[in-house]
mmCIF file of C-alpha atoms in Angstrom:
data_model
loop_
_atom_site.group_PDB
_atom_site.id
_atom_site.type_symbol
_atom_site.label_atom_id
_atom_site.label_comp_id
_atom_site.label_asym_id
_atom_site.label_seq_id
_atom_site.Cartn_x
_atom_site.Cartn_y
_atom_site.Cartn_z
ATOM 1 C CA UNK A 352 -11.562 -56.605 16.368
ATOM 2 C CA UNK A 353 -13.460 -58.835 18.824
ATOM 3 C CA UNK A 354 -10.385 -60.786 19.941
ATOM 4 C CA UNK A 355 -10.909 -63.947 17.875
ATOM 5 C CA UNK A 356 -8.034 -64.496 15.528
ATOM 6 C CA UNK A 357 -9.278 -67.552 13.718
ATOM 7 C CA UNK A 358 -11.456 -65.689 11.292
ATOM 8 C CA UNK A 359 -12.103 -66.305 7.587
ATOM 9 C CA UNK A 360 -13.696 -64.279 4.775
ATOM 10 C CA UNK A 361 -15.658 -65.885 1.992
ATOM 11 C CA UNK A 362 -13.827 -64.260 -0.867
ATOM 12 C CA UNK A 363 -16.390 -63.738 -3.594
ATOM 13 C CA UNK A 364 -19.350 -64.379 -1.316
ATOM 14 C CA UNK A 365 -22.060 -66.935 -1.804
ATOM 15 C CA UNK A 366 -21.702 -66.796 -5.613
ATOM 16 C CA UNK A 367 -18.077 -67.962 -5.349
ATOM 17 C CA UNK A 368 -19.087 -70.661 -2.853
ATOM 18 C CA UNK A 369 -21.747 -72.158 -5.088
ATOM 19 C CA UNK A 370 -19.583 -71.753 -8.217
ATOM 20 C CA UNK A 371 -16.941 -73.907 -6.483
ATOM 21 C CA UNK A 372 -19.537 -76.644 -6.202
ATOM 22 C CA UNK A 373 -20.258 -76.290 -2.470
ATOM 23 C CA UNK A 374 -23.805 -76.834 -1.271
ATOM 24 C CA UNK A 375 -26.165 -74.556 0.563
ATOM 25 C CA UNK A 376 -28.425 -75.823 3.332
ATOM 26 C CA UNK A 377 -32.121 -74.981 3.319
ATOM 27 C CA UNK A 378 -34.374 -74.923 6.242
ATOM 28 C CA UNK A 379 -33.655 -74.147 9.881
ATOM 29 C CA UNK A 380 -30.133 -74.654 11.091
ATOM 30 C CA UNK A 381 -29.365 -74.744 14.821
ATOM 31 C CA UNK A 382 -25.666 -74.343 15.495
ATOM 32 C CA UNK A 383 -24.084 -76.183 18.404
ATOM 33 C CA UNK A 384 -23.177 -73.881 21.329
ATOM 34 C CA UNK A 385 -19.571 -72.703 21.316
ATOM 35 C CA UNK A 386 -17.180 -71.394 23.869
ATOM 36 C CA UNK A 387 -15.706 -68.342 22.099
ATOM 37 C CA UNK A 388 -15.191 -65.363 24.384
ATOM 38 C CA UNK A 389 -15.194 -62.043 22.518
ATOM 39 C CA UNK A 390 -13.887 -58.680 23.755
ATOM 40 C CA UNK A 391 -13.789 -55.402 21.913
ATOM 41 C CA UNK A 392 -10.831 -53.339 20.679
ATOM 42 C CA UNK A 393 -8.311 -55.697 19.205
ATOM 43 C CA UNK A 394 -7.888 -53.776 15.925
ATOM 44 C CA UNK A 395 -7.157 -50.045 15.567
ATOM 45 C CA UNK A 396 -10.070 -47.624 15.379
ATOM 46 C CA UNK A 397 -10.418 -43.866 15.642
ATOM 47 C CA UNK A 398 -13.321 -41.821 16.919
ATOM 48 C CA UNK A 399 -15.018 -38.690 15.709
ATOM 49 C CA UNK A 400 -12.673 -36.399 17.587
ATOM 50 C CA UNK A 401 -9.630 -38.062 16.056
ATOM 51 C CA UNK A 402 -10.957 -37.519 12.549
ATOM 52 C CA UNK A 403 -12.040 -33.965 13.274
ATOM 53 C CA UNK A 404 -8.558 -33.230 14.703
ATOM 54 C CA UNK A 405 -6.932 -34.610 11.553
ATOM 55 C CA UNK A 406 -4.922 -37.341 13.343
ATOM 56 C CA UNK A 407 -6.284 -40.137 11.181
ATOM 57 C CA UNK A 408 -3.520 -40.027 8.516
ATOM 58 C CA UNK A 409 -4.731 -40.458 4.906
ATOM 59 C CA UNK A 410 -8.506 -40.580 5.185
ATOM 60 C CA UNK A 411 -10.331 -42.757 2.647
ATOM 61 C CA UNK A 412 -14.057 -42.534 2.017
ATOM 62 C CA UNK A 413 -15.006 -45.835 0.437
ATOM 63 C CA UNK A 414 -18.574 -45.004 -0.460
ATOM 64 C CA UNK A 415 -19.790 -44.714 -4.041
ATOM 65 C CA UNK A 416 -18.411 -41.679 -5.883
ATOM 66 C CA UNK A 417 -21.789 -39.923 -6.185
ATOM 67 C CA UNK A 418 -22.259 -40.100 -2.405
ATOM 68 C CA UNK A 419 -18.719 -38.901 -1.765
ATOM 69 C CA UNK A 420 -19.294 -35.967 -4.112
ATOM 70 C CA UNK A 421 -22.516 -35.076 -2.400
ATOM 71 C CA UNK A 422 -24.735 -35.657 -5.399
ATOM 72 C CA UNK A 423 -27.000 -38.065 -3.551
ATOM 73 C CA UNK A 424 -27.396 -39.183 0.071
ATOM 74 C CA UNK A 425 -29.999 -41.911 0.605
ATOM 75 C CA UNK A 426 -29.379 -42.389 4.322
ATOM 76 C CA UNK A 427 -27.813 -39.487 6.193
ATOM 77 C CA UNK A 428 -28.958 -35.936 6.832
ATOM 78 C CA UNK A 429 -26.219 -34.293 4.813
ATOM 79 C CA UNK A 430 -24.593 -35.193 1.551
ATOM 80 C CA UNK A 431 -20.813 -34.952 0.942
ATOM 81 C CA UNK A 432 -17.676 -36.164 2.650
ATOM 82 C CA UNK A 433 -15.200 -35.318 5.429
ATOM 83 C CA UNK A 434 -12.978 -32.488 4.188
ATOM 84 C CA UNK A 435 -9.638 -33.862 3.053
ATOM 85 C CA UNK A 436 -10.901 -37.410 2.518
ATOM 86 C CA UNK A 437 -10.057 -39.174 -0.750
ATOM 87 C CA UNK A 438 -12.623 -41.319 -2.535
ATOM 88 C CA UNK A 439 -11.742 -45.038 -2.976
ATOM 89 C CA UNK A 440 -15.041 -46.875 -3.538
ATOM 90 C CA UNK A 441 -15.040 -50.373 -2.075
ATOM 91 C CA UNK A 442 -16.234 -51.794 -5.344
ATOM 92 C CA UNK A 443 -12.725 -51.102 -6.728
ATOM 93 C CA UNK A 444 -11.292 -53.719 -4.360
ATOM 94 C CA UNK A 445 -12.860 -56.607 -6.186
ATOM 95 C CA UNK A 446 -12.956 -57.988 -9.730
ATOM 96 C CA UNK A 447 -15.942 -58.844 -11.850
ATOM 97 C CA UNK A 448 -16.278 -62.178 -10.070
ATOM 98 C CA UNK A 449 -16.717 -60.396 -6.635
ATOM 99 C CA UNK A 450 -13.319 -61.652 -5.360
ATOM 100 C CA UNK A 451 -10.605 -59.391 -3.984
ATOM 101 C CA UNK A 452 -8.065 -58.248 -6.561
ATOM 102 C CA UNK A 453 -4.662 -59.728 -5.984
ATOM 103 C CA UNK A 454 -2.420 -58.017 -3.463
ATOM 104 C CA UNK A 455 -0.199 -56.329 -6.152
ATOM 105 C CA UNK A 456 -3.248 -54.794 -7.870
ATOM 106 C CA UNK A 457 -4.634 -53.550 -4.553
ATOM 107 C CA UNK A 458 -1.217 -52.035 -3.648
ATOM 108 C CA UNK A 459 -1.132 -50.285 -7.043
ATOM 109 C CA UNK A 460 -4.725 -49.024 -6.542
ATOM 110 C CA UNK A 461 -3.955 -47.563 -3.174
ATOM 111 C CA UNK A 462 -0.494 -46.242 -4.147
ATOM 112 C CA UNK A 463 -2.327 -43.977 -6.659
ATOM 113 C CA UNK A 464 -4.057 -42.390 -3.630
ATOM 114 C CA UNK A 465 -0.759 -41.978 -1.751
ATOM 115 C CA UNK A 466 -1.246 -45.066 0.439
ATOM 116 C CA UNK A 467 1.546 -47.640 0.735
ATOM 117 C CA UNK A 468 2.659 -50.022 3.431
ATOM 118 C CA UNK A 469 3.635 -47.922 6.462
ATOM 119 C CA UNK A 470 1.370 -45.001 5.505
ATOM 120 C CA UNK A 471 -1.082 -44.155 8.295
ATOM 121 C CA UNK A 472 -4.515 -44.634 6.738
ATOM 122 C CA UNK A 473 -8.075 -44.510 8.079
ATOM 123 C CA UNK A 474 -11.126 -45.764 6.290
ATOM 124 C CA UNK A 475 -14.775 -44.820 6.585
ATOM 125 C CA UNK A 476 -17.990 -45.347 4.649
ATOM 126 C CA UNK A 477 -21.608 -44.645 5.508
ATOM 127 C CA UNK A 478 -22.018 -46.793 8.613
ATOM 128 C CA UNK A 479 -18.749 -48.803 8.929
ATOM 129 C CA UNK A 480 -19.724 -51.978 7.044
ATOM 130 C CA UNK A 481 -18.090 -51.278 3.650
ATOM 131 C CA UNK A 482 -15.152 -49.671 5.456
ATOM 132 C CA UNK A 483 -14.512 -53.014 7.248
ATOM 133 C CA UNK A 484 -14.393 -54.632 3.792
ATOM 134 C CA UNK A 485 -11.817 -52.002 2.726
ATOM 135 C CA UNK A 486 -9.727 -52.639 5.860
ATOM 136 C CA UNK A 487 -9.640 -56.332 4.853
ATOM 137 C CA UNK A 488 -8.672 -55.469 1.310
ATOM 138 C CA UNK A 489 -5.860 -53.178 2.585
ATOM 139 C CA UNK A 490 -4.670 -55.927 4.892
ATOM 140 C CA UNK A 491 -4.617 -58.354 1.889
ATOM 141 C CA UNK A 492 -2.426 -55.787 0.115
ATOM 142 C CA UNK A 493 -0.050 -55.605 3.134
ATOM 143 C CA UNK A 494 -1.247 -52.178 4.283
ATOM 144 C CA UNK A 495 -2.395 -51.798 7.871
ATOM 145 C CA UNK A 496 -5.515 -49.587 8.141
ATOM 146 C CA UNK A 497 -7.537 -48.031 10.877
ATOM 147 C CA UNK A 498 -11.337 -48.078 10.901
ATOM 148 C CA UNK A 499 -13.486 -45.017 11.704
ATOM 149 C CA UNK A 500 -16.586 -46.996 12.757
ATOM 150 C CA UNK A 501 -18.753 -43.953 13.237
ATOM 151 C CA UNK A 502 -18.216 -43.167 9.505
ATOM 152 C CA UNK A 503 -20.211 -40.613 7.546
ATOM 153 C CA UNK A 504 -23.415 -41.365 9.541
ATOM 154 C CA UNK A 505 -21.749 -40.073 12.712
ATOM 155 C CA UNK A 506 -19.962 -37.175 11.042
ATOM 156 C CA UNK A 507 -23.024 -35.928 9.132
ATOM 157 C CA UNK A 508 -25.132 -35.888 12.270
ATOM 158 C CA UNK A 509 -22.910 -33.171 13.767
ATOM 159 C CA UNK A 510 -23.944 -29.908 12.109
ATOM 160 C CA UNK A 511 -20.972 -28.113 13.625
ATOM 161 C CA UNK A 512 -18.573 -30.240 11.552
ATOM 162 C CA UNK A 513 -17.623 -29.113 8.069
ATOM 163 C CA UNK A 514 -18.766 -30.954 4.942
ATOM 164 C CA UNK A 515 -17.036 -31.075 1.570
ATOM 165 C CA UNK A 516 -18.669 -31.773 -1.759
ATOM 166 C CA UNK A 517 -17.424 -32.234 -5.252
#
């Protein structure tokens, strides 16, 4: 998104890193200055108006099911989800070891929601962080996805917008 293409994800996080026998530094670390120049907007995003106007394609809410259903909302002023959004919790993208499922398993997971390569799909969560993880999982599966960075936090702070529960 920031214009730097040489990016890597630590699949499985710190647990996978240490399980593979890699060390972890302790104490202060001062990185050497770099020369990377970043600029915004190199991956597709939509804004609140796009989602409200229904131009986001298949809309996936990747928060936990109880938040999607509106049973609990620990952060935002309103519980629920964007009307028409389907629930696909981010936790379903990884196995018990915290690593992404293989591409075929991810394609199968998303196909069950009507999402396949070539399907316009937009992803949101509470604040955009877990949605970015879902965009990476979809990319791993060969499915291009768009991020709604405002996510539920932005939507739920507009009382004029409809909210679905259940």
